[in-house]
């Protein structure tokens, strides 16, 4: 079994979307992958994802309203095979915390960009754009996971 932790700053918009998209994709593909999300900051611990993230996920048939924000911790670095940072700042924070098995989600996109924080990116349309960007990157990441699983069997 493989496990993936998606990490953004507050764990209320981008990483909950990535978790929801990844869980939905894993279910559709029949993959047995443990998937979770967290934030480098604990400021929103215990909160649900923001309403715009819940709304855009619902528009795609994915329910993330049950998720609760939490802060990433050192145990996560051994519990998860892959730690996926949503932007370069998250990657640097994770490295400072001691994580080693880190990848940037944007590296699985067409242009290897950071996934921008939708709070500061084009209103609700920004959430739609960020959802699409995350979805495309997660699909590419899963193709690589499937390829590696096939290659190693």
XYZ file of N, CA and C in Angstrom:
459
model
N 0.846 -1.194 0.000
C 0.000 0.000 0.000
C 0.876 1.236 0.000
N 0.477 2.221 -0.766
C 1.159 3.492 -0.765
C 0.320 4.494 -0.008
N 0.958 5.524 0.492
C 0.237 6.557 1.224
C 0.744 7.929 0.799
N -0.196 8.873 0.743
C 0.100 10.222 0.259
C -0.488 11.236 1.223
N 0.300 12.248 1.562
C -0.170 13.375 2.366
C -0.015 14.645 1.541
N -1.128 15.347 1.308
C -1.098 16.622 0.601
C -1.009 17.740 1.627
N -0.096 18.702 1.396
C 0.150 19.752 2.379
C 0.126 21.136 1.726
N -0.694 22.024 2.299
C -0.655 23.445 1.942
C -0.425 24.233 3.236
N -0.751 25.490 3.261
C -0.482 26.307 4.446
C -1.481 26.035 5.570
N -2.770 26.243 5.319
C -3.753 26.166 6.394
C -4.613 24.927 6.399
N -4.559 24.122 5.339
C -5.352 22.897 5.200
C -6.852 23.195 5.201
N -7.228 24.313 4.537
C -8.658 24.625 4.416
C -9.097 24.855 2.976
N -8.176 24.914 2.018
C -8.626 25.088 0.631
C -7.908 24.145 -0.325
N -6.617 24.309 -0.565
C -5.937 23.511 -1.592
C -5.733 22.052 -1.207
N -5.149 21.801 -0.047
C -4.870 20.396 0.297
C -6.141 19.586 0.553
N -7.223 20.162 1.118
C -8.468 19.371 1.191
C -9.014 19.025 -0.198
N -8.880 19.959 -1.143
C -9.293 19.649 -2.522
C -8.449 18.516 -3.079
N -7.139 18.588 -2.872
C -6.254 17.535 -3.386
C -6.599 16.190 -2.739
N -6.860 16.189 -1.435
C -7.249 14.953 -0.753
C -8.541 14.389 -1.346
N -9.538 15.244 -1.510
C -10.820 14.793 -2.052
C -10.701 14.274 -3.468
N -9.977 14.988 -4.306
C -9.778 14.574 -5.699
C -9.027 13.244 -5.742
N -7.969 13.123 -4.941
C -7.165 11.902 -4.932
C -7.975 10.704 -4.422
N -8.759 10.896 -3.370
C -9.582 9.792 -2.853
C -10.607 9.349 -3.898
N -11.202 10.321 -4.584
C -12.181 10.001 -5.618
C -11.520 9.226 -6.761
N -10.361 9.683 -7.185
C -9.642 9.023 -8.273
C -9.180 7.622 -7.862
N -8.675 7.479 -6.643
C -8.236 6.171 -6.156
C -9.408 5.187 -6.118
N -10.567 5.671 -5.670
C -11.761 4.824 -5.631
C -12.137 4.377 -7.039
N -12.144 5.324 -7.987
C -12.522 5.000 -9.365
C -11.548 4.023 -10.016
N -10.264 4.112 -9.647
C -9.243 3.249 -10.245
C -9.036 1.959 -9.452
N -9.717 1.843 -8.316
C -9.555 0.651 -7.493
C -8.189 0.558 -6.830
N -7.587 1.702 -6.535
C -6.264 1.727 -5.907
C -6.394 1.775 -4.389
N -5.575 1.000 -3.705
C -5.559 0.969 -2.250
C -4.462 1.912 -1.759
N -4.804 3.188 -1.634
C -3.839 4.205 -1.232
C -4.419 4.987 -0.059
N -3.642 5.108 1.006
C -4.032 5.938 2.149
C -3.776 7.393 1.748
N -4.801 8.237 1.881
C -4.699 9.627 1.436
C -5.192 10.542 2.549
N -4.433 11.594 2.832
C -4.796 12.556 3.868
C -4.265 13.926 3.448
N -4.587 14.937 4.244
C -4.058 16.275 3.999
C -3.791 16.958 5.328
N -2.938 17.976 5.283
C -2.570 18.733 6.478
C -2.040 20.090 6.035
N -1.802 20.956 7.001
C -1.238 22.270 6.731
C 0.051 22.463 7.501
N 0.925 23.306 6.994
C 2.152 23.602 7.731
C 1.853 24.500 8.924
N 0.744 25.195 8.890
C 0.290 26.036 10.001
C -0.859 25.329 10.717
N -0.932 25.523 12.017
C -2.033 24.955 12.796
C -3.144 25.952 13.056
N -3.092 27.086 12.387
C -4.038 28.180 12.644
C -5.494 27.779 12.455
N -5.776 26.882 11.547
C -7.167 26.492 11.267
C -7.515 25.092 11.787
N -6.677 24.545 12.657
C -6.882 23.177 13.149
C -8.316 22.979 13.636
N -8.915 21.895 13.168
C -10.276 21.546 13.555
C -11.366 22.136 12.685
N -11.016 23.087 11.831
C -12.007 23.734 10.961
C -12.288 22.866 9.734
N -13.476 23.069 9.165
C -13.816 22.429 7.898
C -13.113 23.191 6.771
N -13.041 22.585 5.591
C -12.518 23.348 4.451
C -13.376 24.600 4.226
N -12.802 25.600 3.581
C -13.540 26.834 3.318
C -14.732 26.551 2.396
N -15.722 27.401 2.482
C -16.963 27.187 1.726
C -16.739 27.129 0.219
N -15.823 27.940 -0.298
C -15.569 27.903 -1.744
C -14.940 26.581 -2.187
N -14.081 26.009 -1.352
C -13.499 24.709 -1.688
C -14.565 23.620 -1.634
N -15.404 23.668 -0.606
C -16.507 22.703 -0.511
C -17.410 22.826 -1.734
N -17.714 24.065 -2.119
C -18.612 24.308 -3.252
C -18.021 23.795 -4.567
N -16.762 24.113 -4.827
C -16.168 23.693 -6.099
C -16.007 22.171 -6.131
N -15.700 21.554 -5.015
C -15.622 20.090 -4.977
C -16.997 19.482 -5.248
N -18.027 20.031 -4.612
C -19.397 19.545 -4.843
C -19.803 19.671 -6.303
N -19.343 20.728 -6.971
C -19.645 20.909 -8.386
C -19.106 19.742 -9.219
N -18.109 19.037 -8.686
C -17.493 17.903 -9.376
C -17.873 16.565 -8.732
N -18.889 16.591 -7.882
C -19.383 15.355 -7.276
C -18.529 14.824 -6.140
N -17.722 15.679 -5.526
C -16.838 15.264 -4.439
C -17.223 16.011 -3.166
N -17.425 15.271 -2.077
C -17.767 15.874 -0.788
C -16.518 15.942 0.086
N -16.089 17.157 0.425
C -14.949 17.331 1.331
C -15.388 17.994 2.640
N -16.692 18.155 2.811
C -17.206 18.890 3.986
C -16.913 18.189 5.305
N -16.648 16.892 5.281
C -16.370 16.127 6.497
C -14.929 16.299 6.977
N -14.043 16.782 6.105
C -12.633 16.923 6.459
C -12.447 17.988 7.541
N -11.404 17.833 8.344
C -11.055 18.808 9.369
C -9.571 19.143 9.233
N -9.265 20.417 9.286
C -7.884 20.868 9.150
C -7.046 20.372 10.323
N -5.804 20.065 9.999
C -4.839 19.691 11.031
C -3.460 20.144 10.587
N -2.575 20.253 11.552
C -1.209 20.638 11.244
C -0.369 19.392 11.014
N 0.482 19.459 10.007
C 1.404 18.360 9.734
C 2.323 18.185 10.946
N 2.731 16.946 11.213
C 3.646 16.690 12.331
C 4.738 15.730 11.884
N 5.762 15.610 12.693
C 6.927 14.786 12.330
C 6.559 13.323 12.088
N 5.566 12.808 12.804
C 5.156 11.414 12.594
C 4.641 11.195 11.169
N 4.059 12.249 10.582
C 3.578 12.139 9.201
C 4.695 11.775 8.240
N 5.918 12.198 8.552
C 7.033 11.981 7.640
C 7.433 10.513 7.560
N 7.037 9.717 8.548
C 7.292 8.277 8.489
C 6.018 7.496 8.165
N 4.857 8.079 8.435
C 3.583 7.397 8.168
C 3.188 7.442 6.698
N 3.689 8.426 5.951
C 3.309 8.594 4.547
C 4.513 8.383 3.643
N 4.276 7.639 2.555
C 5.343 7.376 1.589
C 5.723 8.633 0.823
N 4.721 9.433 0.507
C 4.933 10.647 -0.291
C 4.282 11.821 0.430
N 5.036 12.904 0.577
C 4.507 14.165 1.100
C 4.453 15.113 -0.093
N 3.265 15.616 -0.398
C 3.073 16.450 -1.585
C 2.783 17.880 -1.163
N 3.729 18.768 -1.405
C 3.537 20.190 -1.123
C 2.821 20.849 -2.287
N 1.925 21.790 -1.959
C 1.159 22.445 -3.013
C 1.879 23.651 -3.604
N 2.877 24.183 -2.895
C 3.669 25.266 -3.482
C 5.078 25.246 -2.895
N 5.958 26.062 -3.449
C 7.367 26.071 -3.045
C 7.552 26.470 -1.590
N 6.721 27.363 -1.095
C 6.794 27.774 0.310
C 6.472 26.597 1.226
N 5.447 25.818 0.872
C 5.112 24.621 1.653
C 6.276 23.641 1.640
N 6.905 23.471 0.489
C 8.042 22.554 0.356
C 9.168 22.993 1.295
N 9.486 24.274 1.302
C 10.562 24.782 2.173
C 10.213 24.586 3.646
N 8.960 24.856 4.020
C 8.539 24.648 5.410
C 8.652 23.178 5.800
N 8.251 22.288 4.907
C 8.338 20.852 5.182
C 9.798 20.409 5.338
N 10.679 20.927 4.507
C 12.099 20.599 4.617
C 12.659 21.065 5.957
N 12.272 22.276 6.388
C 12.725 22.789 7.686
C 12.223 21.920 8.836
N 11.074 21.303 8.650
C 10.512 20.422 9.677
C 11.162 19.040 9.667
N 11.931 18.728 8.635
C 12.643 17.455 8.568
C 12.095 16.451 7.578
N 11.100 16.822 6.791
C 10.560 15.903 5.788
C 11.581 15.686 4.679
N 11.630 14.461 4.160
C 12.572 14.161 3.096
C 11.913 13.627 1.836
N 10.802 12.999 1.962
C 10.133 12.373 0.818
C 9.072 13.310 0.239
N 9.535 14.506 -0.173
C 8.635 15.574 -0.603
C 8.675 15.729 -2.119
N 7.490 15.953 -2.678
C 7.389 16.346 -4.083
C 6.452 17.556 -4.169
N 6.581 18.315 -5.234
C 5.685 19.456 -5.449
C 4.608 19.032 -6.433
N 3.353 19.231 -6.052
C 2.250 18.797 -6.908
C 2.325 19.431 -8.285
N 2.681 20.691 -8.358
C 2.754 21.390 -9.638
C 3.722 20.761 -10.621
N 4.684 19.985 -10.123
C 5.621 19.305 -11.019
C 4.921 18.276 -11.892
N 3.692 17.925 -11.547
C 2.917 16.969 -12.326
C 1.937 17.668 -13.260
N 2.094 18.963 -13.390
C 1.276 19.739 -14.315
C 2.040 20.062 -15.570
N 1.370 20.681 -16.509
C 1.972 20.983 -17.805
C 3.135 21.965 -17.686
N 3.067 22.859 -16.696
C 4.092 23.898 -16.624
C 4.838 23.947 -15.298
N 4.676 22.932 -14.448
C 5.406 22.791 -13.183
C 5.296 24.019 -12.283
N 4.128 24.640 -12.274
C 3.903 25.818 -11.431
C 3.493 25.421 -10.019
N 3.622 26.387 -9.105
C 3.023 26.243 -7.787
C 1.513 26.267 -7.950
N 0.799 25.542 -7.087
C -0.657 25.659 -7.057
C -0.960 26.890 -6.215
N -1.518 27.936 -6.798
C -1.714 29.196 -6.068
C -2.812 29.089 -5.012
N -2.681 29.895 -3.974
C -3.703 29.971 -2.938
C -4.909 30.694 -3.527
N -6.051 30.031 -3.642
C -7.200 30.643 -4.319
C -7.785 31.842 -3.572
N -7.438 32.008 -2.300
C -7.915 33.183 -1.566
C -7.393 34.469 -2.185
N -6.251 34.386 -2.833
C -5.613 35.574 -3.398
C -5.532 35.478 -4.912
N -6.472 34.729 -5.511
C -6.339 34.402 -6.925
C -7.703 34.424 -7.601
N -8.173 35.564 -8.022
C -9.287 35.658 -8.968
C -10.669 35.274 -8.426
N -10.957 35.513 -7.139
C -12.287 35.246 -6.588
C -12.683 33.790 -6.705
N -13.990 33.503 -6.834
C -14.436 32.116 -6.935
C -13.902 31.457 -8.197
N -13.728 32.213 -9.258
C -13.127 31.660 -10.476
C -11.746 31.083 -10.180
N -11.041 31.700 -9.235
C -9.736 31.180 -8.834
C -9.844 29.793 -8.225
N -10.899 29.557 -7.453
C -11.108 28.221 -6.884
C -11.362 27.197 -7.987
N -12.100 27.611 -9.002
C -12.366 26.708 -10.131
C -11.054 26.392 -10.858
N -10.243 27.424 -11.094
C -8.960 27.219 -11.775
C -8.022 26.343 -10.949
N -7.986 26.592 -9.635
C -7.127 25.805 -8.750
C -7.607 24.355 -8.706
N -8.919 24.137 -8.665
C -9.459 22.779 -8.687
C -8.968 22.053 -9.944
N -9.102 22.689 -11.083
C -8.694 22.075 -12.353
C -7.207 21.768 -12.355
N -6.412 22.699 -11.856
C -4.966 22.497 -11.795
C -4.637 21.297 -10.894
N -5.252 21.240 -9.709
C -5.002 20.126 -8.792
C -5.446 18.811 -9.418
N -6.624 18.805 -10.024
C -7.153 17.588 -10.640
C -6.191 17.055 -11.707
N -5.709 17.930 -12.576
C -4.776 17.512 -13.629
C -3.481 16.955 -13.047
N -2.954 17.632 -12.025
C -1.705 17.188 -11.405
C -1.891 15.848 -10.687
N -2.996 15.687 -9.959
C -3.249 14.434 -9.242
C -3.410 13.281 -10.237
N -4.096 13.515 -11.340
C -4.244 12.467 -12.356
C -2.880 12.026 -12.886
N -1.995 12.973 -13.148
C -0.664 12.646 -13.643
C 0.149 11.921 -12.576
N 0.054 12.373 -11.334
C 0.738 11.707 -10.225
C 0.272 10.257 -10.103
N -1.040 10.030 -10.195
C -1.578 8.673 -10.089
C -1.128 7.802 -11.256
N -0.999 8.360 -12.441
C -0.484 7.586 -13.577
C 0.932 7.104 -13.278
N 1.731 7.966 -12.655
C 3.096 7.581 -12.294
C 3.080 6.501 -11.210
N 2.211 6.637 -10.236
C 2.093 5.621 -9.179
C 1.697 4.284 -9.782
N 0.708 4.303 -10.673
C 0.266 3.060 -11.321
C 1.378 2.458 -12.167
N 2.102 3.286 -12.896
C 3.199 2.814 -13.732
C 4.268 2.152 -12.869
N 4.627 2.829 -11.765
C 5.656 2.281 -10.877
C 5.193 0.990 -10.209
N 3.902 0.915 -9.871
C 3.368 -0.305 -9.274
C 3.429 -1.447 -10.283
N 3.081 -1.159 -11.538
C 3.127 -2.162 -12.602
C 4.565 -2.581 -12.865
N 5.454 -1.607 -12.919
C 6.864 -1.856 -13.223
C 7.519 -2.715 -12.127
N 7.091 -2.508 -10.878
C 7.707 -3.229 -9.750
C 7.079 -4.600 -9.489
N 6.053 -4.964 -10.223
C 5.393 -6.276 -10.033
C 5.867 -7.285 -11.037
